Amino acid sequence: MCVFHHNIDQISYHIAEQIVQFTIYRPLHIELIGEGRFAIEAGQPFPAENHGVISKIVLADKGGNLYRIEPDEIGLKFASGEIDYKEYLNQQKKGNRQLIGLTLGLITLFATAGWGFVSLF
C-alpha cells in the first residue's frame, strides 16, 4: 500500500480543523514544519493555501496554560475534553513505545531471516 505525502497533509489538516472547531480551549496558533506558524482567528476558516505540514496546534485554557498538541485522534480527544493533558501525554508515549517495539521486532525478524538464509547457503 502506498501512502502519498499529500494524503498525510490532508489528514492532519482535516483533524486540525476538527480540533479548532470542537475544542473546549482557545486555539492560539498552528505550527507548520519548516514554515513557522500562523495565528488562528476565532470563527475564521483555515487559509485555503496550505504551504506546510501541520506539526502542532497550540491551545490555551482560561488559566493561561498553553498546550501543544499534535493533529491526531488523541489530540482531538484532548481538545474536546474527553481526556486531560496528562492522559494525552501518556497515550502519546504509549503510541511511540509501540512504534519503536514494532520497528525493533521487524528488524529482528529480518536479521534472523537473513542470518538463516545465509547459513543455509
PDB file of C-alpha atoms in Angstrom:
ATOM      1  CA  MET A   1       0.000   0.000   0.000  1.00  0.00           C
ATOM      2  CA  CYS A   2       1.384   3.361  -0.960  1.00  0.00           C
ATOM      3  CA  VAL A   3       0.587   6.457   1.067  1.00  0.00           C
ATOM      4  CA  PHE A   4       1.336   9.767  -0.568  1.00  0.00           C
ATOM      5  CA  HIS A   5       2.731  12.734   1.333  1.00  0.00           C
ATOM      6  CA  HIS A   6      -0.216  14.824   0.157  1.00  0.00           C
ATOM      7  CA  ASN A   7      -2.676  12.416   1.822  1.00  0.00           C
ATOM      8  CA  ILE A   8      -0.871  12.742   5.152  1.00  0.00           C
ATOM      9  CA  ASP A   9      -1.041  16.541   4.807  1.00  0.00           C
ATOM     10  CA  GLN A  10      -4.768  16.381   4.114  1.00  0.00           C
ATOM     11  CA  ILE A  11      -5.449  14.125   7.108  1.00  0.00           C
ATOM     12  CA  SER A  12      -3.506  16.345   9.531  1.00  0.00           C
ATOM     13  CA  TYR A  13      -5.154  19.443   8.042  1.00  0.00           C
ATOM     14  CA  HIS A  14      -8.638  17.918   8.397  1.00  0.00           C
ATOM     15  CA  ILE A  15      -8.044  16.816  12.002  1.00  0.00           C
ATOM     16  CA  ALA A  16      -6.590  20.252  12.822  1.00  0.00           C
ATOM     17  CA  GLU A  17      -9.806  21.847  11.518  1.00  0.00           C
ATOM     18  CA  GLN A  18     -11.835  19.491  13.735  1.00  0.00           C
ATOM     19  CA  ILE A  19      -9.677  20.313  16.758  1.00  0.00           C
ATOM     20  CA  VAL A  20     -10.192  24.048  16.232  1.00  0.00           C
ATOM     21  CA  GLN A  21     -13.920  23.561  15.680  1.00  0.00           C
ATOM     22  CA  PHE A  22     -14.637  21.255  18.634  1.00  0.00           C
ATOM     23  CA  THR A  23     -12.094  22.400  21.224  1.00  0.00           C
ATOM     24  CA  ILE A  24     -13.088  23.479  24.715  1.00  0.00           C
ATOM     25  CA  TYR A  25      -9.881  25.556  24.821  1.00  0.00           C
ATOM     26  CA  ARG A  26      -8.933  28.730  22.980  1.00  0.00           C
ATOM     27  CA  PRO A  27      -6.898  27.940  19.843  1.00  0.00           C
ATOM     28  CA  LEU A  28      -3.933  30.307  19.501  1.00  0.00           C
ATOM     29  CA  HIS A  29      -1.873  29.232  16.509  1.00  0.00           C
ATOM     30  CA  ILE A  30      -0.807  26.345  14.332  1.00  0.00           C
ATOM     31  CA  GLU A  31       2.848  25.407  13.892  1.00  0.00           C
ATOM     32  CA  LEU A  32       3.972  24.191  10.489  1.00  0.00           C
ATOM     33  CA  ILE A  33       7.043  22.073   9.809  1.00  0.00           C
ATOM     34  CA  GLY A  34       9.682  24.354   8.319  1.00  0.00           C
ATOM     35  CA  GLU A  35       7.212  27.166   7.630  1.00  0.00           C
ATOM     36  CA  GLY A  36       6.779  28.836  11.019  1.00  0.00           C
ATOM     37  CA  ARG A  37       3.254  29.288  12.317  1.00  0.00           C
ATOM     38  CA  PHE A  38       0.033  31.144  11.688  1.00  0.00           C
ATOM     39  CA  ALA A  39      -2.495  32.529  14.123  1.00  0.00           C
ATOM     40  CA  ILE A  40      -5.987  31.132  14.315  1.00  0.00           C
ATOM     41  CA  GLU A  41      -8.693  33.763  14.184  1.00  0.00           C
ATOM     42  CA  ALA A  42     -11.897  32.926  16.041  1.00  0.00           C
ATOM     43  CA  GLY A  43     -14.625  31.896  13.633  1.00  0.00           C
ATOM     44  CA  GLN A  44     -12.379  32.243  10.569  1.00  0.00           C
ATOM     45  CA  PRO A  45     -11.755  29.271   8.256  1.00  0.00           C
ATOM     46  CA  PHE A  46      -8.267  27.917   7.725  1.00  0.00           C
ATOM     47  CA  PRO A  47      -6.307  29.561   4.925  1.00  0.00           C
ATOM     48  CA  ALA A  48      -7.020  27.994   1.534  1.00  0.00           C
ATOM     49  CA  GLU A  49      -3.351  27.781   0.632  1.00  0.00           C
ATOM     50  CA  ASN A  50      -1.734  25.155   2.825  1.00  0.00           C
ATOM     51  CA  HIS A  51       2.018  25.589   2.430  1.00  0.00           C
ATOM     52  CA  GLY A  52       3.258  23.169   5.056  1.00  0.00           C
ATOM     53  CA  VAL A  53       2.598  20.148   7.176  1.00  0.00           C
ATOM     54  CA  ILE A  54       0.886  20.914  10.474  1.00  0.00           C
ATOM     55  CA  SER A  55       3.084  19.729  13.342  1.00  0.00           C
ATOM     56  CA  LYS A  56       1.398  21.203  16.430  1.00  0.00           C
ATOM     57  CA  ILE A  57      -1.675  23.138  17.463  1.00  0.00           C
ATOM     58  CA  VAL A  58      -1.306  25.440  20.439  1.00  0.00           C
ATOM     59  CA  LEU A  59      -4.322  25.760  22.734  1.00  0.00           C
ATOM     60  CA  ALA A  60      -4.772  27.850  25.864  1.00  0.00           C
ATOM     61  CA  ASP A  61      -7.113  27.335  28.795  1.00  0.00           C
ATOM     62  CA  LYS A  62      -8.773  30.024  30.896  1.00  0.00           C
ATOM     63  CA  GLY A  63      -5.842  29.981  33.329  1.00  0.00           C
ATOM     64  CA  GLY A  64      -3.363  30.849  30.585  1.00  0.00           C
ATOM     65  CA  ASN A  65      -1.768  27.386  30.402  1.00  0.00           C
ATOM     66  CA  LEU A  66      -0.551  26.502  26.917  1.00  0.00           C
ATOM     67  CA  TYR A  67      -0.973  23.034  25.441  1.00  0.00           C
ATOM     68  CA  ARG A  68       0.924  21.952  22.313  1.00  0.00           C
ATOM     69  CA  ILE A  69      -0.883  19.013  20.745  1.00  0.00           C
ATOM     70  CA  GLU A  70      -0.417  17.052  17.552  1.00  0.00           C
ATOM     71  CA  PRO A  71      -3.163  16.920  14.913  1.00  0.00           C
ATOM     72  CA  ASP A  72      -4.207  13.318  15.521  1.00  0.00           C
ATOM     73  CA  GLU A  73      -7.052  11.411  17.141  1.00  0.00           C
ATOM     74  CA  ILE A  74      -5.505  11.658  20.606  1.00  0.00           C
ATOM     75  CA  GLY A  75      -5.127  15.422  20.184  1.00  0.00           C
ATOM     76  CA  LEU A  76      -8.772  15.653  19.143  1.00  0.00           C
ATOM     77  CA  LYS A  77      -9.805  13.739  22.280  1.00  0.00           C
ATOM     78  CA  PHE A  78      -7.822  16.162  24.442  1.00  0.00           C
ATOM     79  CA  ALA A  79      -9.138  19.256  22.675  1.00  0.00           C
ATOM     80  CA  SER A  80     -12.745  18.137  23.029  1.00  0.00           C
ATOM     81  CA  GLY A  81     -12.264  17.447  26.755  1.00  0.00           C
ATOM     82  CA  GLU A  82     -12.556  13.648  26.678  1.00  0.00           C
ATOM     83  CA  ILE A  83      -9.118  13.218  28.292  1.00  0.00           C
ATOM     84  CA  ASP A  84      -6.871  15.513  30.310  1.00  0.00           C
ATOM     85  CA  TYR A  85      -3.360  16.637  29.300  1.00  0.00           C
ATOM     86  CA  LYS A  86      -1.627  14.036  31.463  1.00  0.00           C
ATOM     87  CA  GLU A  87      -3.608  11.251  29.795  1.00  0.00           C
ATOM     88  CA  TYR A  88      -2.863  12.812  26.381  1.00  0.00           C
ATOM     89  CA  LEU A  89       0.884  12.672  27.099  1.00  0.00           C
ATOM     90  CA  ASN A  90       0.612   9.087  28.377  1.00  0.00           C
ATOM     91  CA  GLN A  91      -1.221   7.956  25.245  1.00  0.00           C
ATOM     92  CA  GLN A  92       1.348   9.708  23.024  1.00  0.00           C
ATOM     93  CA  LYS A  93       4.189   7.934  24.867  1.00  0.00           C
ATOM     94  CA  LYS A  94       2.380   4.604  24.614  1.00  0.00           C
ATOM     95  CA  GLY A  95       1.978   5.038  20.861  1.00  0.00           C
ATOM     96  CA  ASN A  96       5.648   5.937  20.488  1.00  0.00           C
ATOM     97  CA  ARG A  97       6.712   2.887  22.512  1.00  0.00           C
ATOM     98  CA  GLN A  98       4.521   0.630  20.370  1.00  0.00           C
ATOM     99  CA  LEU A  99       6.039   2.047  17.194  1.00  0.00           C
ATOM    100  CA  ILE A 100       9.582   1.547  18.500  1.00  0.00           C
ATOM    101  CA  GLY A 101       8.737  -2.004  19.609  1.00  0.00           C
ATOM    102  CA  LEU A 102       7.238  -2.839  16.221  1.00  0.00           C
ATOM    103  CA  THR A 103      10.281  -1.425  14.427  1.00  0.00           C
ATOM    104  CA  LEU A 104      12.711  -3.386  16.601  1.00  0.00           C
ATOM    105  CA  GLY A 105      10.631  -6.539  16.137  1.00  0.00           C
ATOM    106  CA  LEU A 106      10.697  -6.175  12.354  1.00  0.00           C
ATOM    107  CA  ILE A 107      14.441  -5.529  12.364  1.00  0.00           C
ATOM    108  CA  THR A 108      14.971  -8.643  14.486  1.00  0.00           C
ATOM    109  CA  LEU A 109      12.742 -10.697  12.191  1.00  0.00           C
ATOM    110  CA  PHE A 110      14.581  -9.611   9.055  1.00  0.00           C
ATOM    111  CA  ALA A 111      18.003 -10.064  10.668  1.00  0.00           C
ATOM    112  CA  THR A 112      17.081 -13.569  11.820  1.00  0.00           C
ATOM    113  CA  ALA A 113      15.644 -14.473   8.414  1.00  0.00           C
ATOM    114  CA  GLY A 114      18.748 -13.086   6.691  1.00  0.00           C
ATOM    115  CA  TRP A 115      21.086 -14.971   9.025  1.00  0.00           C
ATOM    116  CA  GLY A 116      19.085 -18.161   8.465  1.00  0.00           C
ATOM    117  CA  PHE A 117      19.162 -17.685   4.708  1.00  0.00           C
ATOM    118  CA  VAL A 118      22.940 -17.085   4.682  1.00  0.00           C
ATOM    119  CA  SER A 119      23.648 -20.072   6.937  1.00  0.00           C
ATOM    120  CA  LEU A 120      21.628 -22.399   4.675  1.00  0.00           C
ATOM    121  CA  PHE A 121      23.628 -21.494   1.580  1.00  0.00           C
TER     122      PHE A 121
END
